mmCIF file with all atom_site columns, C-alpha atoms in Angstrom:
data_model
loop_
_atom_site.group_PDB
_atom_site.id
_atom_site.type_symbol
_atom_site.label_atom_id
_atom_site.label_alt_id
_atom_site.label_comp_id
_atom_site.label_asym_id
_atom_site.label_entity_id
_atom_site.label_seq_id
_atom_site.pdbx_PDB_ins_code
_atom_site.Cartn_x
_atom_site.Cartn_y
_atom_site.Cartn_z
_atom_site.occupancy
_atom_site.B_iso_or_equiv
_atom_site.pdbx_formal_charge
_atom_site.auth_seq_id
_atom_site.auth_comp_id
_atom_site.auth_asym_id
_atom_site.auth_atom_id
_atom_site.pdbx_PDB_model_num
ATOM 1   C CA . ASN Q 1 1   ? 83.264 102.794 159.028 1.00 80.00 ? 75  ASN Q CA 1
ATOM 2   C CA . ALA Q 1 2   ? 84.704 101.274 155.878 1.00 86.00 ? 76  ALA Q CA 1
ATOM 3   C CA . GLY Q 1 3   ? 81.903 98.679  155.820 1.00 94.00 ? 77  GLY Q CA 1
ATOM 4   C CA . VAL Q 1 4   ? 82.704 95.531  153.851 1.00 97.00 ? 78  VAL Q CA 1
ATOM 5   C CA . THR Q 1 5   ? 85.923 95.668  151.884 1.00 97.00 ? 79  THR Q CA 1
ATOM 6   C CA . GLN Q 1 6   ? 87.140 93.165  149.270 1.00 98.00 ? 80  GLN Q CA 1
ATOM 7   C CA . THR Q 1 7   ? 90.488 92.747  147.509 1.00 97.00 ? 81  THR Q CA 1
ATOM 8   C CA . PRO Q 1 8   ? 91.417 92.510  144.749 1.00 97.00 ? 82  PRO Q CA 1
ATOM 9   C CA . LYS Q 1 9   ? 88.832 94.281  142.572 1.00 97.00 ? 83  LYS Q CA 1
ATOM 10  C CA . PHE Q 1 10  ? 89.963 92.392  139.466 1.00 97.00 ? 84  PHE Q CA 1
ATOM 11  C CA . GLN Q 1 11  ? 91.937 89.235  138.952 1.00 97.00 ? 85  GLN Q CA 1
ATOM 12  C CA . VAL Q 1 12  ? 92.926 87.055  136.054 1.00 97.00 ? 86  VAL Q CA 1
ATOM 13  C CA . LEU Q 1 13  ? 94.158 83.488  136.681 1.00 97.00 ? 87  LEU Q CA 1
ATOM 14  C CA . LYS Q 1 14  ? 95.262 80.629  134.550 1.00 97.00 ? 88  LYS Q CA 1
ATOM 15  C CA . THR Q 1 15  ? 93.606 77.245  134.935 1.00 98.00 ? 89  THR Q CA 1
ATOM 16  C CA . GLY Q 1 16  ? 95.037 75.368  137.859 1.00 97.00 ? 90  GLY Q CA 1
ATOM 17  C CA . GLN Q 1 17  ? 96.253 78.390  139.771 1.00 97.00 ? 91  GLN Q CA 1
ATOM 18  C CA . SER Q 1 18  ? 95.182 79.016  143.317 1.00 96.00 ? 92  SER Q CA 1
ATOM 19  C CA . MET Q 1 19  ? 94.366 82.351  144.983 1.00 96.00 ? 93  MET Q CA 1
ATOM 20  C CA . THR Q 1 20  ? 92.649 83.878  147.966 1.00 98.00 ? 94  THR Q CA 1
ATOM 21  C CA . LEU Q 1 21  ? 89.925 86.580  147.766 1.00 98.00 ? 95  LEU Q CA 1
ATOM 22  C CA . GLN Q 1 22  ? 89.998 88.773  150.860 1.00 98.00 ? 96  GLN Q CA 1
ATOM 23  C CA . CYS Q 1 23  ? 87.019 90.080  152.680 1.00 98.00 ? 97  CYS Q CA 1
ATOM 24  C CA . ALA Q 1 24  ? 86.950 92.145  155.845 1.00 98.00 ? 98  ALA Q CA 1
ATOM 25  C CA . GLN Q 1 25  ? 84.236 94.101  157.780 1.00 97.00 ? 99  GLN Q CA 1
ATOM 26  C CA . ASP Q 1 26  ? 84.552 96.617  160.551 1.00 96.00 ? 100 ASP Q CA 1
ATOM 27  C CA . MET Q 1 27  ? 80.957 96.530  161.841 1.00 93.00 ? 101 MET Q CA 1
ATOM 28  C CA . ASN Q 1 28  ? 81.498 93.591  164.285 1.00 92.00 ? 102 ASN Q CA 1
ATOM 29  C CA . HIS Q 1 29  ? 78.973 91.464  162.376 1.00 92.00 ? 103 HIS Q CA 1
ATOM 30  C CA . GLU Q 1 30  ? 78.679 87.885  163.396 1.00 92.00 ? 104 GLU Q CA 1
ATOM 31  C CA . TYR Q 1 31  ? 77.430 86.623  160.018 1.00 93.00 ? 105 TYR Q CA 1
ATOM 32  C CA . MET Q 1 32  ? 79.532 86.658  156.871 1.00 96.00 ? 106 MET Q CA 1
ATOM 33  C CA . SER Q 1 33  ? 78.907 84.944  153.502 1.00 97.00 ? 107 SER Q CA 1
ATOM 34  C CA . TRP Q 1 34  ? 80.344 84.625  150.004 1.00 98.00 ? 108 TRP Q CA 1
ATOM 35  C CA . TYR Q 1 35  ? 78.227 84.690  146.846 1.00 97.00 ? 109 TYR Q CA 1
ATOM 36  C CA . ARG Q 1 36  ? 79.032 84.401  143.179 1.00 97.00 ? 110 ARG Q CA 1
ATOM 37  C CA . GLN Q 1 37  ? 76.960 86.269  140.578 1.00 96.00 ? 111 GLN Q CA 1
ATOM 38  C CA . ASP Q 1 38  ? 76.660 85.019  137.018 1.00 93.00 ? 112 ASP Q CA 1
ATOM 39  C CA . PRO Q 1 39  ? 74.548 86.365  134.193 1.00 85.00 ? 113 PRO Q CA 1
ATOM 40  C CA . GLY Q 1 40  ? 70.980 85.030  134.473 1.00 80.00 ? 114 GLY Q CA 1
ATOM 41  C CA . MET Q 1 41  ? 71.782 83.075  137.607 1.00 82.00 ? 115 MET Q CA 1
ATOM 42  C CA . GLY Q 1 42  ? 71.254 85.671  140.312 1.00 88.00 ? 116 GLY Q CA 1
ATOM 43  C CA . LEU Q 1 43  ? 73.262 85.284  143.461 1.00 94.00 ? 117 LEU Q CA 1
ATOM 44  C CA . ARG Q 1 44  ? 74.397 81.822  144.562 1.00 95.00 ? 118 ARG Q CA 1
ATOM 45  C CA . LEU Q 1 45  ? 75.748 81.172  148.040 1.00 95.00 ? 119 LEU Q CA 1
ATOM 46  C CA . ILE Q 1 46  ? 79.106 79.597  148.214 1.00 97.00 ? 120 ILE Q CA 1
ATOM 47  C CA . HIS Q 1 47  ? 79.965 79.461  151.921 1.00 97.00 ? 121 HIS Q CA 1
ATOM 48  C CA . TYR Q 1 48  ? 78.867 81.239  155.068 1.00 96.00 ? 122 TYR Q CA 1
ATOM 49  C CA . SER Q 1 49  ? 79.953 81.703  158.683 1.00 96.00 ? 123 SER Q CA 1
ATOM 50  C CA . VAL Q 1 50  ? 77.930 82.462  161.850 1.00 92.00 ? 124 VAL Q CA 1
ATOM 51  C CA . GLY Q 1 51  ? 80.919 83.442  163.919 1.00 93.00 ? 125 GLY Q CA 1
ATOM 52  C CA . ALA Q 1 52  ? 84.659 83.006  164.309 1.00 94.00 ? 126 ALA Q CA 1
ATOM 53  C CA . GLY Q 1 53  ? 85.620 79.360  163.924 1.00 95.00 ? 127 GLY Q CA 1
ATOM 54  C CA . ILE Q 1 54  ? 82.255 78.334  162.470 1.00 95.00 ? 128 ILE Q CA 1
ATOM 55  C CA . THR Q 1 55  ? 81.688 77.886  158.693 1.00 97.00 ? 129 THR Q CA 1
ATOM 56  C CA . ASP Q 1 56  ? 79.225 75.948  156.534 1.00 95.00 ? 130 ASP Q CA 1
ATOM 57  C CA . GLN Q 1 57  ? 78.632 75.199  152.917 1.00 96.00 ? 131 GLN Q CA 1
ATOM 58  C CA . GLY Q 1 58  ? 76.128 76.976  150.741 1.00 95.00 ? 132 GLY Q CA 1
ATOM 59  C CA . GLU Q 1 59  ? 74.596 76.088  147.443 1.00 93.00 ? 133 GLU Q CA 1
ATOM 60  C CA . VAL Q 1 60  ? 77.794 75.868  145.330 1.00 96.00 ? 134 VAL Q CA 1
ATOM 61  C CA . PRO Q 1 61  ? 80.815 75.112  147.599 1.00 97.00 ? 135 PRO Q CA 1
ATOM 62  C CA . ASN Q 1 62  ? 82.769 72.862  145.343 1.00 96.00 ? 136 ASN Q CA 1
ATOM 63  C CA . GLY Q 1 63  ? 86.235 74.192  144.497 1.00 96.00 ? 137 GLY Q CA 1
ATOM 64  C CA . TYR Q 1 64  ? 86.206 76.752  147.276 1.00 98.00 ? 138 TYR Q CA 1
ATOM 65  C CA . ASN Q 1 65  ? 87.468 76.787  150.890 1.00 97.00 ? 139 ASN Q CA 1
ATOM 66  C CA . VAL Q 1 66  ? 86.892 79.238  153.700 1.00 98.00 ? 140 VAL Q CA 1
ATOM 67  C CA . SER Q 1 67  ? 87.951 79.805  157.239 1.00 96.00 ? 141 SER Q CA 1
ATOM 68  C CA . ARG Q 1 68  ? 87.019 82.309  159.875 1.00 97.00 ? 142 ARG Q CA 1
ATOM 69  C CA . SER Q 1 69  ? 89.782 82.883  162.458 1.00 97.00 ? 143 SER Q CA 1
ATOM 70  C CA . THR Q 1 70  ? 88.590 86.388  163.465 1.00 97.00 ? 144 THR Q CA 1
ATOM 71  C CA . THR Q 1 71  ? 85.180 88.201  163.445 1.00 96.00 ? 145 THR Q CA 1
ATOM 72  C CA . GLU Q 1 72  ? 86.552 90.706  160.917 1.00 97.00 ? 146 GLU Q CA 1
ATOM 73  C CA . ASP Q 1 73  ? 87.946 88.511  158.170 1.00 98.00 ? 147 ASP Q CA 1
ATOM 74  C CA . PHE Q 1 74  ? 86.413 85.863  155.883 1.00 98.00 ? 148 PHE Q CA 1
ATOM 75  C CA . PRO Q 1 75  ? 88.756 84.851  153.046 1.00 98.00 ? 149 PRO Q CA 1
ATOM 76  C CA . LEU Q 1 76  ? 87.682 82.661  150.162 1.00 98.00 ? 150 LEU Q CA 1
ATOM 77  C CA . ARG Q 1 77  ? 90.282 80.306  148.665 1.00 98.00 ? 151 ARG Q CA 1
ATOM 78  C CA . LEU Q 1 78  ? 90.154 78.874  145.160 1.00 97.00 ? 152 LEU Q CA 1
ATOM 79  C CA . LEU Q 1 79  ? 92.115 75.673  145.294 1.00 92.00 ? 153 LEU Q CA 1
ATOM 80  C CA . SER Q 1 80  ? 92.679 75.013  141.579 1.00 96.00 ? 154 SER Q CA 1
ATOM 81  C CA . ALA Q 1 81  ? 90.990 77.578  139.375 1.00 97.00 ? 155 ALA Q CA 1
ATOM 82  C CA . ALA Q 1 82  ? 88.754 76.448  136.490 1.00 97.00 ? 156 ALA Q CA 1
ATOM 83  C CA . PRO Q 1 83  ? 87.200 78.507  133.694 1.00 97.00 ? 157 PRO Q CA 1
ATOM 84  C CA . SER Q 1 84  ? 83.726 77.707  135.333 1.00 96.00 ? 158 SER Q CA 1
ATOM 85  C CA . GLN Q 1 85  ? 84.813 79.885  138.276 1.00 97.00 ? 159 GLN Q CA 1
ATOM 86  C CA . THR Q 1 86  ? 84.872 82.956  136.135 1.00 97.00 ? 160 THR Q CA 1
ATOM 87  C CA . SER Q 1 87  ? 82.424 85.136  137.910 1.00 97.00 ? 161 SER Q CA 1
ATOM 88  C CA . VAL Q 1 88  ? 81.865 88.185  140.105 1.00 97.00 ? 162 VAL Q CA 1
ATOM 89  C CA . TYR Q 1 89  ? 82.363 87.370  143.812 1.00 98.00 ? 163 TYR Q CA 1
ATOM 90  C CA . PHE Q 1 90  ? 80.593 89.256  146.635 1.00 98.00 ? 164 PHE Q CA 1
ATOM 91  C CA . CYS Q 1 91  ? 81.219 89.135  150.295 1.00 98.00 ? 165 CYS Q CA 1
ATOM 92  C CA . ALA Q 1 92  ? 78.412 90.125  152.693 1.00 97.00 ? 166 ALA Q CA 1
ATOM 93  C CA . SER Q 1 93  ? 77.913 90.516  156.457 1.00 95.00 ? 167 SER Q CA 1
ATOM 94  C CA . SER Q 1 94  ? 75.059 91.164  158.863 1.00 92.00 ? 168 SER Q CA 1
ATOM 95  C CA . TYR Q 1 95  ? 74.188 91.272  162.547 1.00 86.00 ? 169 TYR Q CA 1
ATOM 96  C CA . SER Q 1 96  ? 72.734 88.146  164.134 1.00 76.00 ? 170 SER Q CA 1
ATOM 97  C CA . GLY Q 1 97  ? 70.114 90.159  166.076 1.00 66.00 ? 171 GLY Q CA 1
ATOM 98  C CA . ALA Q 1 98  ? 66.651 89.024  167.110 1.00 57.00 ? 172 ALA Q CA 1
ATOM 99  C CA . GLY Q 1 99  ? 63.879 88.602  164.608 1.00 56.00 ? 173 GLY Q CA 1
ATOM 100 C CA . GLY Q 1 100 ? 66.004 87.607  161.631 1.00 53.00 ? 174 GLY Q CA 1
ATOM 101 C CA . ASN Q 1 101 ? 65.307 90.845  159.833 1.00 61.00 ? 175 ASN Q CA 1
ATOM 102 C CA . ASN Q 1 102 ? 68.711 92.394  159.672 1.00 82.00 ? 176 ASN Q CA 1
ATOM 103 C CA . GLU Q 1 103 ? 69.866 93.327  156.304 1.00 89.00 ? 177 GLU Q CA 1
ATOM 104 C CA . GLN Q 1 104 ? 73.068 92.236  154.610 1.00 92.00 ? 178 GLN Q CA 1
ATOM 105 C CA . PHE Q 1 105 ? 75.886 94.670  153.796 1.00 95.00 ? 179 PHE Q CA 1
ATOM 106 C CA . PHE Q 1 106 ? 77.732 93.820  150.622 1.00 97.00 ? 180 PHE Q CA 1
ATOM 107 C CA . GLY Q 1 107 ? 81.242 94.468  149.495 1.00 97.00 ? 181 GLY Q CA 1
ATOM 108 C CA . PRO Q 1 108 ? 82.024 95.977  146.054 1.00 96.00 ? 182 PRO Q CA 1
ATOM 109 C CA . GLY Q 1 109 ? 82.932 92.656  144.502 1.00 97.00 ? 183 GLY Q CA 1
ATOM 110 C CA . THR Q 1 110 ? 85.905 90.935  142.956 1.00 98.00 ? 184 THR Q CA 1
ATOM 111 C CA . ARG Q 1 111 ? 85.749 90.293  139.246 1.00 97.00 ? 185 ARG Q CA 1
ATOM 112 C CA . LEU Q 1 112 ? 87.545 87.013  138.468 1.00 97.00 ? 186 LEU Q CA 1
ATOM 113 C CA . THR Q 1 113 ? 88.488 85.651  135.037 1.00 97.00 ? 187 THR Q CA 1
ATOM 114 C CA . VAL Q 1 114 ? 90.013 82.180  134.684 1.00 97.00 ? 188 VAL Q CA 1
ATOM 115 C CA . LEU Q 1 115 ? 91.723 81.464  131.366 1.00 97.00 ? 189 LEU Q CA 1
ATOM 116 C CA . GLY G 2 1   ? 61.960 75.602  151.357 1.00 85.00 ? 521 GLY G CA 1
ATOM 117 C CA . ASP G 2 2   ? 61.812 79.322  150.965 1.00 89.00 ? 522 ASP G CA 1
ATOM 118 C CA . SER G 2 3   ? 61.804 80.871  147.524 1.00 94.00 ? 523 SER G CA 1
ATOM 119 C CA . VAL G 2 4   ? 61.426 84.303  145.827 1.00 96.00 ? 524 VAL G CA 1
ATOM 120 C CA . THR G 2 5   ? 60.085 84.856  142.320 1.00 96.00 ? 525 THR G CA 1
ATOM 121 C CA . GLN G 2 6   ? 60.642 88.059  140.512 1.00 95.00 ? 526 GLN G CA 1
ATOM 122 C CA . MET G 2 7   ? 59.523 89.231  137.119 1.00 89.00 ? 527 MET G CA 1
ATOM 123 C CA . GLU G 2 8   ? 62.074 88.720  134.413 1.00 86.00 ? 528 GLU G CA 1
ATOM 124 C CA . GLY G 2 9   ? 63.706 91.683  132.854 1.00 87.00 ? 529 GLY G CA 1
ATOM 125 C CA . PRO G 2 10  ? 64.883 93.772  131.432 1.00 95.00 ? 530 PRO G CA 1
ATOM 126 C CA . VAL G 2 11  ? 62.213 96.291  132.153 1.00 96.00 ? 531 VAL G CA 1
ATOM 127 C CA . THR G 2 12  ? 62.641 99.250  129.855 1.00 97.00 ? 532 THR G CA 1
ATOM 128 C CA . LEU G 2 13  ? 61.014 102.559 130.574 1.00 97.00 ? 533 LEU G CA 1
ATOM 129 C CA . SER G 2 14  ? 61.142 106.234 129.609 1.00 97.00 ? 534 SER G CA 1
ATOM 130 C CA . GLU G 2 15  ? 62.095 108.801 132.176 1.00 97.00 ? 535 GLU G CA 1
ATOM 131 C CA . GLU G 2 16  ? 59.133 109.838 134.428 1.00 97.00 ? 536 GLU G CA 1
ATOM 132 C CA . ALA G 2 17  ? 57.249 106.578 133.753 1.00 98.00 ? 537 ALA G CA 1
ATOM 133 C CA . PHE G 2 18  ? 55.596 104.526 136.515 1.00 98.00 ? 538 PHE G CA 1
ATOM 134 C CA . LEU G 2 19  ? 57.535 101.481 137.643 1.00 98.00 ? 539 LEU G CA 1
ATOM 135 C CA . THR G 2 20  ? 56.327 98.162  139.029 1.00 97.00 ? 540 THR G CA 1
ATOM 136 C CA . ILE G 2 21  ? 58.556 95.174  139.601 1.00 98.00 ? 541 ILE G CA 1
ATOM 137 C CA . ASN G 2 22  ? 56.627 92.134  140.858 1.00 97.00 ? 542 ASN G CA 1
ATOM 138 C CA . CYS G 2 23  ? 57.904 89.906  143.597 1.00 98.00 ? 543 CYS G CA 1
ATOM 139 C CA . THR G 2 24  ? 56.129 86.891  145.208 1.00 97.00 ? 544 THR G CA 1
ATOM 140 C CA . TYR G 2 25  ? 57.485 84.520  147.795 1.00 97.00 ? 545 TYR G CA 1
ATOM 141 C CA . THR G 2 26  ? 57.023 81.230  149.514 1.00 96.00 ? 546 THR G CA 1
ATOM 142 C CA . ALA G 2 27  ? 58.228 80.886  153.052 1.00 92.00 ? 547 ALA G CA 1
ATOM 143 C CA . THR G 2 28  ? 57.677 78.979  156.283 1.00 83.00 ? 548 THR G CA 1
ATOM 144 C CA . GLY G 2 29  ? 56.886 81.127  159.252 1.00 80.00 ? 549 GLY G CA 1
ATOM 145 C CA . TYR G 2 30  ? 56.770 84.916  158.992 1.00 84.00 ? 550 TYR G CA 1
ATOM 146 C CA . PRO G 2 31  ? 59.619 86.341  156.918 1.00 90.00 ? 551 PRO G CA 1
ATOM 147 C CA . SER G 2 32  ? 61.004 89.834  156.662 1.00 91.00 ? 552 SER G CA 1
ATOM 148 C CA . LEU G 2 33  ? 61.091 91.136  153.136 1.00 94.00 ? 553 LEU G CA 1
ATOM 149 C CA . PHE G 2 34  ? 63.744 93.267  151.381 1.00 95.00 ? 554 PHE G CA 1
ATOM 150 C CA . TRP G 2 35  ? 64.485 95.030  148.168 1.00 97.00 ? 555 TRP G CA 1
ATOM 151 C CA . TYR G 2 36  ? 68.141 95.490  147.256 1.00 97.00 ? 556 TYR G CA 1
ATOM 152 C CA . VAL G 2 37  ? 69.533 97.528  144.387 1.00 98.00 ? 557 VAL G CA 1
ATOM 153 C CA . GLN G 2 38  ? 72.748 96.933  142.484 1.00 96.00 ? 558 GLN G CA 1
ATOM 154 C CA . TYR G 2 39  ? 74.103 99.804  140.420 1.00 96.00 ? 559 TYR G CA 1
ATOM 155 C CA . PRO G 2 40  ? 76.447 98.962  137.544 1.00 92.00 ? 560 PRO G CA 1
ATOM 156 C CA . GLY G 2 41  ? 79.859 97.773  138.783 1.00 91.00 ? 561 GLY G CA 1
ATOM 157 C CA . GLU G 2 42  ? 78.832 97.837  142.465 1.00 94.00 ? 562 GLU G CA 1
ATOM 158 C CA . GLY G 2 43  ? 77.659 95.522  145.147 1.00 95.00 ? 563 GLY G CA 1
ATOM 159 C CA . LEU G 2 44  ? 74.125 95.209  146.388 1.00 96.00 ? 564 LEU G CA 1
ATOM 160 C CA . GLN G 2 45  ? 72.748 97.752  148.875 1.00 96.00 ? 565 GLN G CA 1
ATOM 161 C CA . LEU G 2 46  ? 69.513 97.784  150.807 1.00 96.00 ? 566 LEU G CA 1
ATOM 162 C CA . LEU G 2 47  ? 66.794 99.868  149.217 1.00 97.00 ? 567 LEU G CA 1
ATOM 163 C CA . LEU G 2 48  ? 63.961 99.182  151.619 1.00 97.00 ? 568 LEU G CA 1
ATOM 164 C CA . LYS G 2 49  ? 62.474 96.548  153.885 1.00 94.00 ? 569 LYS G CA 1
ATOM 165 C CA . ALA G 2 50  ? 59.340 95.469  155.735 1.00 94.00 ? 570 ALA G CA 1
ATOM 166 C CA . THR G 2 51  ? 59.181 93.233  158.715 1.00 90.00 ? 571 THR G CA 1
ATOM 167 C CA . LYS G 2 52  ? 55.507 92.331  159.152 1.00 90.00 ? 572 LYS G CA 1
ATOM 168 C CA . ALA G 2 53  ? 52.275 92.055  157.202 1.00 92.00 ? 573 ALA G CA 1
ATOM 169 C CA . ASP G 2 54  ? 50.893 95.363  155.911 1.00 95.00 ? 574 ASP G CA 1
ATOM 170 C CA . ASP G 2 55  ? 54.085 97.296  156.602 1.00 94.00 ? 575 ASP G CA 1
ATOM 171 C CA . LYS G 2 56  ? 55.180 99.600  153.826 1.00 97.00 ? 576 LYS G CA 1
ATOM 172 C CA . GLY G 2 57  ? 58.869 100.220 153.186 1.00 96.00 ? 577 GLY G CA 1
ATOM 173 C CA . SER G 2 58  ? 59.977 103.249 151.381 1.00 97.00 ? 578 SER G CA 1
ATOM 174 C CA . ASN G 2 59  ? 63.167 104.953 150.294 1.00 97.00 ? 579 ASN G CA 1
ATOM 175 C CA . LYS G 2 60  ? 64.313 107.326 147.471 1.00 96.00 ? 580 LYS G CA 1
ATOM 176 C CA . GLY G 2 61  ? 60.759 107.440 146.099 1.00 97.00 ? 581 GLY G CA 1
ATOM 177 C CA . PHE G 2 62  ? 60.470 103.619 145.946 1.00 98.00 ? 582 PHE G CA 1
ATOM 178 C CA . GLU G 2 63  ? 57.786 101.830 147.936 1.00 98.00 ? 583 GLU G CA 1
ATOM 179 C CA . ALA G 2 64  ? 56.710 98.254  148.619 1.00 98.00 ? 584 ALA G CA 1
ATOM 180 C CA . THR G 2 65  ? 53.953 96.833  150.794 1.00 98.00 ? 585 THR G CA 1
ATOM 181 C CA . TYR G 2 66  ? 54.193 93.504  152.614 1.00 96.00 ? 586 TYR G CA 1
ATOM 182 C CA . ARG G 2 67  ? 51.023 91.645  151.435 1.00 96.00 ? 587 ARG G CA 1
ATOM 183 C CA . LYS G 2 68  ? 50.623 88.387  153.428 1.00 94.00 ? 588 LYS G CA 1
ATOM 184 C CA . GLU G 2 69  ? 47.390 87.388  151.786 1.00 94.00 ? 589 GLU G CA 1
ATOM 185 C CA . THR G 2 70  ? 48.936 87.425  148.297 1.00 96.00 ? 590 THR G CA 1
ATOM 186 C CA . THR G 2 71  ? 52.514 86.608  149.469 1.00 96.00 ? 591 THR G CA 1
ATOM 187 C CA . SER G 2 72  ? 53.802 89.616  147.503 1.00 97.00 ? 592 SER G CA 1
ATOM 188 C CA . PHE G 2 73  ? 56.122 92.578  147.949 1.00 98.00 ? 593 PHE G CA 1
ATOM 189 C CA . HIS G 2 74  ? 55.973 94.495  144.683 1.00 98.00 ? 594 HIS G CA 1
ATOM 190 C CA . LEU G 2 75  ? 58.341 97.399  144.161 1.00 98.00 ? 595 LEU G CA 1
ATOM 191 C CA . GLU G 2 76  ? 56.833 100.648 142.827 1.00 98.00 ? 596 GLU G CA 1
ATOM 192 C CA . LYS G 2 77  ? 57.990 104.148 141.948 1.00 98.00 ? 597 LYS G CA 1
ATOM 193 C CA . GLY G 2 78  ? 55.815 106.908 140.572 1.00 97.00 ? 598 GLY G CA 1
ATOM 194 C CA . SER G 2 79  ? 58.368 108.581 138.291 1.00 96.00 ? 599 SER G CA 1
ATOM 195 C CA . VAL G 2 80  ? 61.635 106.854 137.363 1.00 98.00 ? 600 VAL G CA 1
ATOM 196 C CA . GLN G 2 81  ? 64.825 108.654 136.509 1.00 97.00 ? 601 GLN G CA 1
ATOM 197 C CA . VAL G 2 82  ? 67.742 107.621 134.327 1.00 97.00 ? 602 VAL G CA 1
ATOM 198 C CA . SER G 2 83  ? 69.786 107.244 137.565 1.00 97.00 ? 603 SER G CA 1
ATOM 199 C CA . ASP G 2 84  ? 67.397 104.524 138.716 1.00 98.00 ? 604 ASP G CA 1
ATOM 200 C CA . SER G 2 85  ? 68.826 102.187 136.022 1.00 97.00 ? 605 SER G CA 1
ATOM 201 C CA . ALA G 2 86  ? 70.096 99.189  138.012 1.00 97.00 ? 606 ALA G CA 1
ATOM 202 C CA . VAL G 2 87  ? 69.362 95.575  138.927 1.00 96.00 ? 607 VAL G CA 1
ATOM 203 C CA . TYR G 2 88  ? 66.750 95.105  141.689 1.00 97.00 ? 608 TYR G CA 1
ATOM 204 C CA . PHE G 2 89  ? 66.708 92.077  143.932 1.00 97.00 ? 609 PHE G CA 1
ATOM 205 C CA . CYS G 2 90  ? 63.816 90.951  146.078 1.00 97.00 ? 610 CYS G CA 1
ATOM 206 C CA . ALA G 2 91  ? 64.752 88.884  149.145 1.00 95.00 ? 611 ALA G CA 1
ATOM 207 C CA . LEU G 2 92  ? 63.221 87.335  152.299 1.00 92.00 ? 612 LEU G CA 1
ATOM 208 C CA . LYS G 2 93  ? 64.674 86.283  155.593 1.00 89.00 ? 613 LYS G CA 1
ATOM 209 C CA . THR G 2 94  ? 63.143 84.049  158.226 1.00 84.00 ? 614 THR G CA 1
ATOM 210 C CA . GLY G 2 95  ? 64.932 82.851  161.284 1.00 74.00 ? 615 GLY G CA 1
ATOM 211 C CA . SER G 2 96  ? 67.828 81.474  159.270 1.00 70.00 ? 616 SER G CA 1
ATOM 212 C CA . TYR G 2 97  ? 71.152 83.205  158.925 1.00 72.00 ? 617 TYR G CA 1
ATOM 213 C CA . ILE G 2 98  ? 71.106 83.729  155.232 1.00 83.00 ? 618 ILE G CA 1
ATOM 214 C CA . PRO G 2 99  ? 68.426 85.437  153.114 1.00 89.00 ? 619 PRO G CA 1
ATOM 215 C CA . THR G 2 100 ? 66.826 83.951  150.007 1.00 91.00 ? 620 THR G CA 1
ATOM 216 C CA . PHE G 2 101 ? 67.217 86.141  146.933 1.00 94.00 ? 621 PHE G CA 1
ATOM 217 C CA . GLY G 2 102 ? 65.198 86.351  143.686 1.00 95.00 ? 622 GLY G CA 1
ATOM 218 C CA . ARG G 2 103 ? 67.149 86.310  140.458 1.00 94.00 ? 623 ARG G CA 1
ATOM 219 C CA . GLY G 2 104 ? 67.072 90.009  140.029 1.00 95.00 ? 624 GLY G CA 1
ATOM 220 C CA . THR G 2 105 ? 65.276 92.328  137.559 1.00 96.00 ? 625 THR G CA 1
ATOM 221 C CA . SER G 2 106 ? 67.252 94.672  135.363 1.00 96.00 ? 626 SER G CA 1
ATOM 222 C CA . LEU G 2 107 ? 65.726 98.209  134.918 1.00 97.00 ? 627 LEU G CA 1
ATOM 223 C CA . ILE G 2 108 ? 66.766 100.435 132.001 1.00 97.00 ? 628 ILE G CA 1
ATOM 224 C CA . VAL G 2 109 ? 65.423 103.986 131.983 1.00 98.00 ? 629 VAL G CA 1
ATOM 225 C CA . HIS G 2 110 ? 65.871 106.017 128.800 1.00 97.00 ? 630 HIS G CA 1
ATOM 226 C CA . PRO G 2 111 ? 65.926 109.867 128.734 1.00 95.00 ? 631 PRO G CA 1
#
């Protein structure tokens, strides 16, 4: 299994540009989520999905869109990039399973710089 | 709501020193507790977990015990190595889909 994959690894954008961060998992996980990681801020949840066709907002959704047309893929779209969106972005997935104790599997991250 | 509080870092130790990273939590219900580790330039990966009170999770020489009475899940290792230098995240998960993470504690181990 490849686990959770993310592309690209690095990206530089100019203010106002749009782009899509790709995330895919091959573990048949129902749950997928996007986080951003900034120095001193820990992980902040952007959007999450509990299954194909179902998405919801997290803590910091503004400026980002998501969709989940398949179980495997969960792309994150930046509509009009701003310097405040400079960050490291992580995608994660997990089983739904009983008991709520299933761990998350993280991708390697996308390092985004907005000039 | 649920929350996780970790000691602030960085924690700086010499090789072979004893490590403790404190983690306390607030949660409704009976959460499962996790420690994740993030090595430089990588994503988070699960280090250990415990699903009920008094359980001890262990992996790679690290241990943590689920203490319901003190709502804590402190991470310990008897003898750290340079290769343990990383950021450590404490997390909890109740019945919801998404876990709650602490802010992370950076560990730096010097030779």
